[in-house]
Coordinates of C-alpha atoms in Angstrom, one line a residue:
M197 CA -35.5 53.1 24.5
T198 CA -33.1 51.8 27.1
L199 CA -34.3 48.7 28.9
P200 CA -33.9 48.5 32.7
A201 CA -31.0 46.4 33.9
P202 CA -32.1 42.8 34.9
S203 CA -32.3 42.0 38.6
A204 CA -29.9 39.5 40.2
H205 CA -32.7 37.1 40.5
A206 CA -33.5 37.3 36.8
L207 CA -29.8 36.8 36.0
D208 CA -29.6 33.7 38.3
E209 CA -32.7 32.3 36.5
D210 CA -31.3 33.0 33.1
E211 CA -28.0 31.3 34.0
R212 CA -29.9 28.2 35.3
F213 CA -32.0 27.9 32.2
M214 CA -29.0 28.6 29.9
R215 CA -26.9 25.9 31.5
A216 CA -29.7 23.5 31.0
A217 CA -29.9 24.5 27.3
I218 CA -26.1 24.1 26.9
A219 CA -26.4 20.6 28.4
L220 CA -29.2 19.7 26.2
G221 CA -27.1 20.6 23.1
R222 CA -24.1 18.7 24.3
R223 CA -26.2 15.4 24.2
W224 CA -26.1 15.4 20.4
Q225 CA -22.5 16.4 19.8
G226 CA -20.9 14.2 17.2
S227 CA -24.2 13.8 15.2
T228 CA -25.1 17.3 13.8
S229 CA -22.1 18.3 11.7
P230 CA -21.6 20.5 9.7
N231 CA -23.9 22.3 12.0
P232 CA -23.3 23.0 15.7
S233 CA -25.2 21.0 18.3
V234 CA -27.3 23.7 19.9
G235 CA -29.7 23.5 22.8
S236 CA -32.8 25.6 23.4
L237 CA -35.6 25.9 25.9
V238 CA -38.8 27.8 25.9
V239 CA -39.8 29.1 29.4
R240 CA -43.1 30.7 30.4
D241 CA -43.6 31.9 34.0
G242 CA -40.6 30.1 35.2
V243 CA -41.7 26.7 33.7
I244 CA -40.1 25.0 30.8
V245 CA -42.8 24.4 28.1
G246 CA -40.6 23.5 25.2
R247 CA -37.3 21.7 24.6
G248 CA -35.1 21.4 21.6
S249 CA -31.7 20.5 20.3
T250 CA -30.3 20.3 16.8
K251 CA -31.4 17.2 15.2
P252 CA -28.9 14.5 13.7
G253 CA -27.6 15.7 10.4
G254 CA -28.0 19.4 11.5
R255 CA -31.7 20.0 10.8
P256 CA -34.0 21.2 12.1
H257 CA -32.3 23.6 14.4
A258 CA -32.8 23.6 18.2
E259 CA -35.0 26.7 18.2
T260 CA -37.5 25.3 15.8
V261 CA -37.7 22.0 17.7
A262 CA -38.2 23.8 21.0
I263 CA -40.9 26.2 19.6
M264 CA -42.8 23.3 18.0
D265 CA -42.6 21.4 21.3
A266 CA -44.0 24.5 23.1
G267 CA -46.9 25.1 20.6
E268 CA -49.1 28.0 21.5
K269 CA -47.4 28.3 24.9
A270 CA -44.4 29.9 23.0
R271 CA -46.4 33.1 22.5
G272 CA -45.1 35.7 25.1
A273 CA -42.5 33.3 26.4
T274 CA -38.7 33.5 26.8
I275 CA -36.5 31.3 24.7
Y276 CA -33.0 30.3 25.7
V277 CA -30.5 29.3 23.0
S278 CA -26.8 28.2 23.4
L279 CA -25.9 30.0 20.1
E280 CA -27.1 33.0 18.3
P281 CA -30.2 32.1 16.2
C282 CA -29.5 32.0 12.5
S283 CA -30.7 34.8 10.2
H284 CA -30.0 33.4 6.7
F285 CA -32.2 31.2 4.4
G286 CA -30.9 27.7 3.8
R287 CA -32.8 24.6 3.4
T288 CA -35.2 26.0 6.0
P289 CA -36.2 29.6 7.0
P290 CA -33.9 31.3 9.5
C291 CA -34.6 30.5 13.2
A292 CA -34.8 34.2 14.0
Q293 CA -37.8 34.4 11.8
T294 CA -39.3 31.3 13.4
I295 CA -38.9 33.0 16.8
I296 CA -40.6 36.2 15.6
S297 CA -43.5 34.3 14.0
A298 CA -44.1 32.2 17.2
G299 CA -44.7 35.5 19.2
I300 CA -41.7 34.9 21.6
A301 CA -41.3 38.0 23.8
R302 CA -37.7 37.6 25.0
V303 CA -34.6 35.8 23.7
V304 CA -31.6 34.9 25.9
S305 CA -28.6 34.0 23.8
A306 CA -25.4 32.6 25.1
C307 CA -23.0 33.8 22.4
Q308 CA -22.8 35.2 18.9
D309 CA -22.3 32.9 16.0
P310 CA -19.0 33.8 14.1
D311 CA -20.4 32.5 10.8
L312 CA -20.4 35.5 8.6
R313 CA -23.9 34.7 7.4
V314 CA -25.1 35.3 11.0
A315 CA -22.4 37.2 13.1
G316 CA -24.9 39.5 15.0
R317 CA -27.5 39.6 12.2
G318 CA -29.8 37.1 14.1
H319 CA -29.8 39.3 17.2
K320 CA -30.4 42.4 15.1
M321 CA -33.3 40.8 13.3
L322 CA -34.9 39.9 16.6
R323 CA -34.4 43.4 18.1
D324 CA -35.8 45.1 15.0
A325 CA -38.9 43.0 15.4
G326 CA -39.3 44.5 18.9
I327 CA -38.1 41.4 20.8
E328 CA -36.0 41.8 24.0
V329 CA -32.6 40.2 23.4
L330 CA -30.1 39.4 26.2
E331 CA -26.6 38.2 25.0
G332 CA -23.7 36.7 26.7
V333 CA -25.3 34.6 29.4
C334 CA -23.0 31.7 30.2
A335 CA -20.9 32.8 27.2
Q336 CA -17.8 30.9 28.1
E337 CA -19.6 27.6 28.8
A338 CA -21.5 28.0 25.5
R339 CA -18.2 28.7 23.6
R340 CA -16.6 25.5 24.8
A341 CA -19.7 23.6 23.9
N342 CA -19.8 25.1 20.4
L343 CA -16.0 25.2 19.9
G344 CA -16.0 22.9 17.0
H345 CA -18.2 25.1 15.0
I346 CA -16.4 28.3 16.1
L347 CA -13.0 26.9 15.1
R348 CA -14.3 25.6 11.9
V349 CA -15.5 29.1 11.0
S350 CA -12.7 31.1 12.4
E351 CA -9.6 28.9 11.9
K352 CA -10.8 26.4 9.2
R353 CA -10.1 23.5 11.4
P354 CA -12.2 21.2 13.7
M355 CA -12.0 21.1 17.5
V356 CA -9.5 18.4 18.6
T357 CA -9.8 16.3 21.7
L358 CA -6.7 14.2 22.4
K359 CA -7.0 11.1 24.5
L360 CA -4.0 9.4 26.0
A361 CA -3.6 6.4 28.2
E362 CA -0.4 5.7 30.1
T363 CA 1.0 3.6 32.8
A364 CA 2.0 5.1 36.2
D365 CA 5.6 5.6 34.9
G366 CA 4.4 7.4 31.8
F367 CA 4.4 4.7 29.1
A368 CA 1.7 4.2 26.3
A369 CA 3.1 0.9 25.2
G370 CA 5.8 -1.7 25.9
G371 CA 8.9 -2.5 23.9
P372 CA 9.0 -3.2 20.2
H373 CA 8.4 -6.9 20.6
D374 CA 5.9 -6.7 23.6
P375 CA 2.2 -7.7 23.1
R376 CA -0.3 -4.8 23.0
L377 CA -0.5 -3.2 26.3
A378 CA -3.9 -3.0 27.9
I379 CA -3.7 0.0 30.2
T380 CA -7.1 1.2 31.3
G381 CA -10.0 -0.7 32.9
L382 CA -13.6 -1.2 32.0
A383 CA -14.9 2.1 33.5
A384 CA -12.3 4.2 31.6
N385 CA -12.9 2.2 28.4
N386 CA -16.6 2.9 28.6
A387 CA -15.9 6.5 29.1
V388 CA -13.8 6.6 26.0
H389 CA -16.6 5.1 24.0
V390 CA -19.0 7.8 25.1
M391 CA -16.3 10.4 24.1
R392 CA -16.0 8.8 20.7
A393 CA -19.7 9.1 20.2
M394 CA -19.6 12.8 20.9
H395 CA -17.2 13.5 18.0
D396 CA -17.5 13.4 14.3
A397 CA -14.3 11.5 13.7
I398 CA -11.9 9.3 15.5
M399 CA -8.2 9.8 14.4
V400 CA -5.0 7.7 14.8
G401 CA -1.5 7.7 13.3
A402 CA -0.1 5.0 11.0
G403 CA 2.0 3.5 13.7
T404 CA -1.1 2.9 15.9
A405 CA -3.1 1.6 13.0
R406 CA -0.3 -1.0 12.1
T407 CA 0.6 -2.0 15.6
D408 CA -2.7 -2.2 17.4
D409 CA -5.0 -2.9 14.4
P410 CA -7.8 -1.0 16.1
L411 CA -11.5 -1.1 15.2
M412 CA -12.1 2.5 16.2
T413 CA -15.9 2.2 16.7
V414 CA -18.4 3.1 19.3
R415 CA -19.4 -0.1 21.1
L416 CA -21.9 0.6 23.8
P417 CA -25.6 -0.3 24.1
G418 CA -27.7 2.6 23.0
F419 CA -25.0 4.1 20.8
E420 CA -25.4 1.8 17.8
N421 CA -26.3 4.7 15.4
R422 CA -23.1 6.7 16.3
R423 CA -20.6 5.9 13.5
P424 CA -17.8 8.6 13.6
L425 CA -15.6 8.7 10.5
R426 CA -12.4 6.7 11.2
V427 CA -9.3 8.6 10.1
V428 CA -5.8 7.3 9.8
L429 CA -2.8 9.7 9.2
D430 CA -0.5 7.6 7.1
T431 CA 2.2 9.5 5.1
E432 CA 3.5 6.5 3.1
L433 CA 0.1 4.5 2.9
R434 CA 1.5 1.6 4.8
I435 CA -1.8 0.5 6.5
S436 CA -2.5 -3.1 5.6
P437 CA -5.5 -3.8 3.3
R438 CA -6.1 -6.8 5.6
S439 CA -6.5 -4.6 8.7
R440 CA -9.8 -4.6 10.6
L441 CA -10.3 -1.0 9.4
A442 CA -10.0 -2.0 5.7
A443 CA -12.2 -5.1 6.3
T444 CA -15.0 -3.0 7.8
A445 CA -14.7 0.1 5.6
R446 CA -18.0 -0.5 3.7
D447 CA -19.9 -0.7 7.1
V448 CA -18.2 2.3 8.9
P449 CA -16.3 4.8 6.7
V450 CA -12.6 5.0 6.9
L451 CA -10.5 7.9 5.4
V452 CA -6.8 7.6 5.1
I453 CA -4.8 10.9 4.7
C454 CA -1.5 10.2 3.0
G455 CA 1.4 12.3 1.5
P456 CA 1.6 13.2 -2.2
R457 CA 4.1 10.5 -2.9
A458 CA 2.2 7.6 -1.4
P459 CA 2.3 4.5 -3.7
A460 CA -0.5 4.5 -6.2
A461 CA -0.8 0.7 -6.0
A462 CA -1.4 0.8 -2.3
Q463 CA -4.0 3.5 -2.7
A464 CA -5.9 1.4 -5.4
E465 CA -5.9 -1.7 -3.2
L466 CA -7.2 0.2 -0.2
E467 CA -9.9 1.9 -2.3
S468 CA -11.0 -1.5 -3.6
H469 CA -12.0 -2.4 -0.1
G470 CA -14.0 0.8 0.3
V471 CA -11.4 3.0 2.1
Q472 CA -11.3 6.6 1.0
V473 CA -7.8 8.0 0.4
V474 CA -6.9 11.7 0.1
H475 CA -3.6 13.4 -0.2
C476 CA -2.2 16.1 2.1
R477 CA 1.0 18.2 2.1
V478 CA 4.0 17.2 4.3
G479 CA 6.2 19.3 6.4
V480 CA 10.0 19.6 6.2
D481 CA 10.3 16.6 8.4
G482 CA 8.7 14.5 5.9
K483 CA 5.5 13.9 8.1
L484 CA 2.0 15.0 7.2
D485 CA 1.3 18.6 8.0
L486 CA -1.2 18.3 10.8
L487 CA -2.9 21.6 10.3
S488 CA -3.4 20.7 6.6
A489 CA -4.9 17.3 7.6
L490 CA -7.2 18.9 10.0
R491 CA -8.3 21.5 7.4
L492 CA -9.1 18.6 5.0
L493 CA -11.5 17.2 7.6
S494 CA -13.0 20.7 8.2
E495 CA -13.7 21.0 4.5
R496 CA -15.7 17.7 4.7
G497 CA -17.9 19.3 7.3
L498 CA -16.3 17.8 10.5
T499 CA -16.3 20.0 13.6
R500 CA -15.1 17.7 16.3
V501 CA -12.2 15.2 16.0
F502 CA -11.3 12.6 18.8
S503 CA -7.6 11.8 18.4
E504 CA -6.3 8.4 19.8
G505 CA -3.4 8.6 17.6
G506 CA -0.6 7.5 19.9
P507 CA 2.5 9.3 21.2
S508 CA 3.8 10.7 17.9
V509 CA 0.5 12.2 16.7
G510 CA -0.4 13.2 20.2
S511 CA 2.8 15.0 20.8
G512 CA 2.7 16.6 17.4
L513 CA -0.7 18.0 18.0
I514 CA 0.3 19.5 21.3
E515 CA 3.5 20.9 20.0
S516 CA 1.7 22.5 17.1
G517 CA -1.0 24.1 19.2
L518 CA -3.8 22.1 17.6
V519 CA -5.3 20.4 20.7
D520 CA -8.2 21.9 22.5
D521 CA -8.9 19.2 25.1
V522 CA -6.6 16.6 26.4
V523 CA -8.1 13.6 28.3
L524 CA -5.2 11.7 30.1
F525 CA -5.9 8.4 31.6
T526 CA -3.2 7.1 34.0
N527 CA -3.3 3.6 35.5
E528 CA -1.9 3.0 39.0
R529 CA 0.4 0.2 37.7
P530 CA 3.8 1.1 36.3
L531 CA 5.2 -0.7 33.3
G532 CA 8.5 -1.2 35.2
R533 CA 10.7 -1.5 32.1
A534 CA 11.6 0.4 28.9
G535 CA 8.7 1.3 26.7
A536 CA 7.2 3.9 24.5
P537 CA 6.6 7.2 26.4
S538 CA 3.0 8.5 26.0
L539 CA 4.4 12.0 25.2
T540 CA 7.6 13.6 24.3
D541 CA 9.3 15.7 27.1
S542 CA 8.5 18.9 25.2
A543 CA 4.8 18.0 24.7
R544 CA 4.4 17.0 28.4
A545 CA 6.0 20.2 29.5
K546 CA 3.5 22.2 27.5
L547 CA 0.6 20.2 29.0
N548 CA 1.9 20.7 32.6
A549 CA 3.3 24.2 32.4
G550 CA 0.0 25.8 33.2
E551 CA 0.4 28.3 30.4
G552 CA -1.1 26.6 27.4
F553 CA -3.5 24.4 29.3
R554 CA -5.5 24.3 32.5
L555 CA -6.7 21.3 34.4
V556 CA -10.4 21.3 34.6
E557 CA -11.2 17.8 35.8
D558 CA -9.5 15.2 37.9
A559 CA -11.4 12.1 38.8
R560 CA -11.1 8.4 39.5
L561 CA -12.6 5.8 37.1
G562 CA -12.0 2.4 38.8
A563 CA -8.2 1.9 39.0
D564 CA -7.5 4.8 36.5
R565 CA -7.1 8.4 37.2
M566 CA -8.6 10.7 34.5
R567 CA -7.4 14.2 34.1
R568 CA -8.9 16.6 31.5
Y569 CA -7.2 19.8 30.3
E570 CA -8.5 22.6 28.3
R571 CA -6.5 24.9 26.1
I572 CA -6.3 28.3 27.3
E573 CA -7.6 30.7 24.6

């Protein structure tokens, strides 16, 4: 039987509720890996009667939470979900079966899950049970929200956000003997902490780790339970065991990715402080192969990585095509002298060419300008 095409009003309402479901899922990004952070709403007669998002740790899933919230009101209702309901048995029954058992009459799904254990089977399971299924509502928005999960499944790597801060004349730091350069103001710094909280890991290069001795934690009221993995890319394992990262490794995990020839003594000393060390292949240039490093993180279940790795790592990620979002903070003050450029000329050209990336946000945060670019897929 062919179902009648939905009216324009119905589509408008579906989009409105789906955008709300996607926004609900985004709230818990950075806390649900290895599962995606999905949002779901149960709606009856135009009224939201149940809300749910994937819980920290990845279970229970959003649909189960929303149906539990709705209770008996779920029967005959419509459920909106920002990713296809799962159809396989894991630690819990599949969400598609939960939807069927709850008596849901209609499912509006934003996009198909590429995980081969699902990949359309969830939608088929629902249709076979006689439930109306509408796919593809706000599909592009949902794909961006679930990009970490999608890339982990399809490309065996996490989604990468690159954050850069630069002076008005394009420098990320001063000269070799200059003190650490504080570029951004309070509003931008707070925004960065929120971004950190929405990722599974914060990643820097060895140069940034040695020069800045960063703490790489989320330090905002209300975010105390967000503790992304702290990752350092350090080919030769030169990070100091007296660094703030090593000193706090037993409180907030630290993973150092090094090359195969890194000194065993340096590894043993770092590990004695609670730092995890793993080895990764290097490229012909002698530097860590960035794709291999990201795949190591993916194998650990990470779906979203926030790179604050400085000019070398940032430029390498852009030039290798491994960045999905770029957040560029520019202060209105120039450095006014020689310093370390925030990007290589070739990386900046890729960012500004309008071919690999598109500018999706341009805003002011205090004295800083924030521009956000998305990779064009």
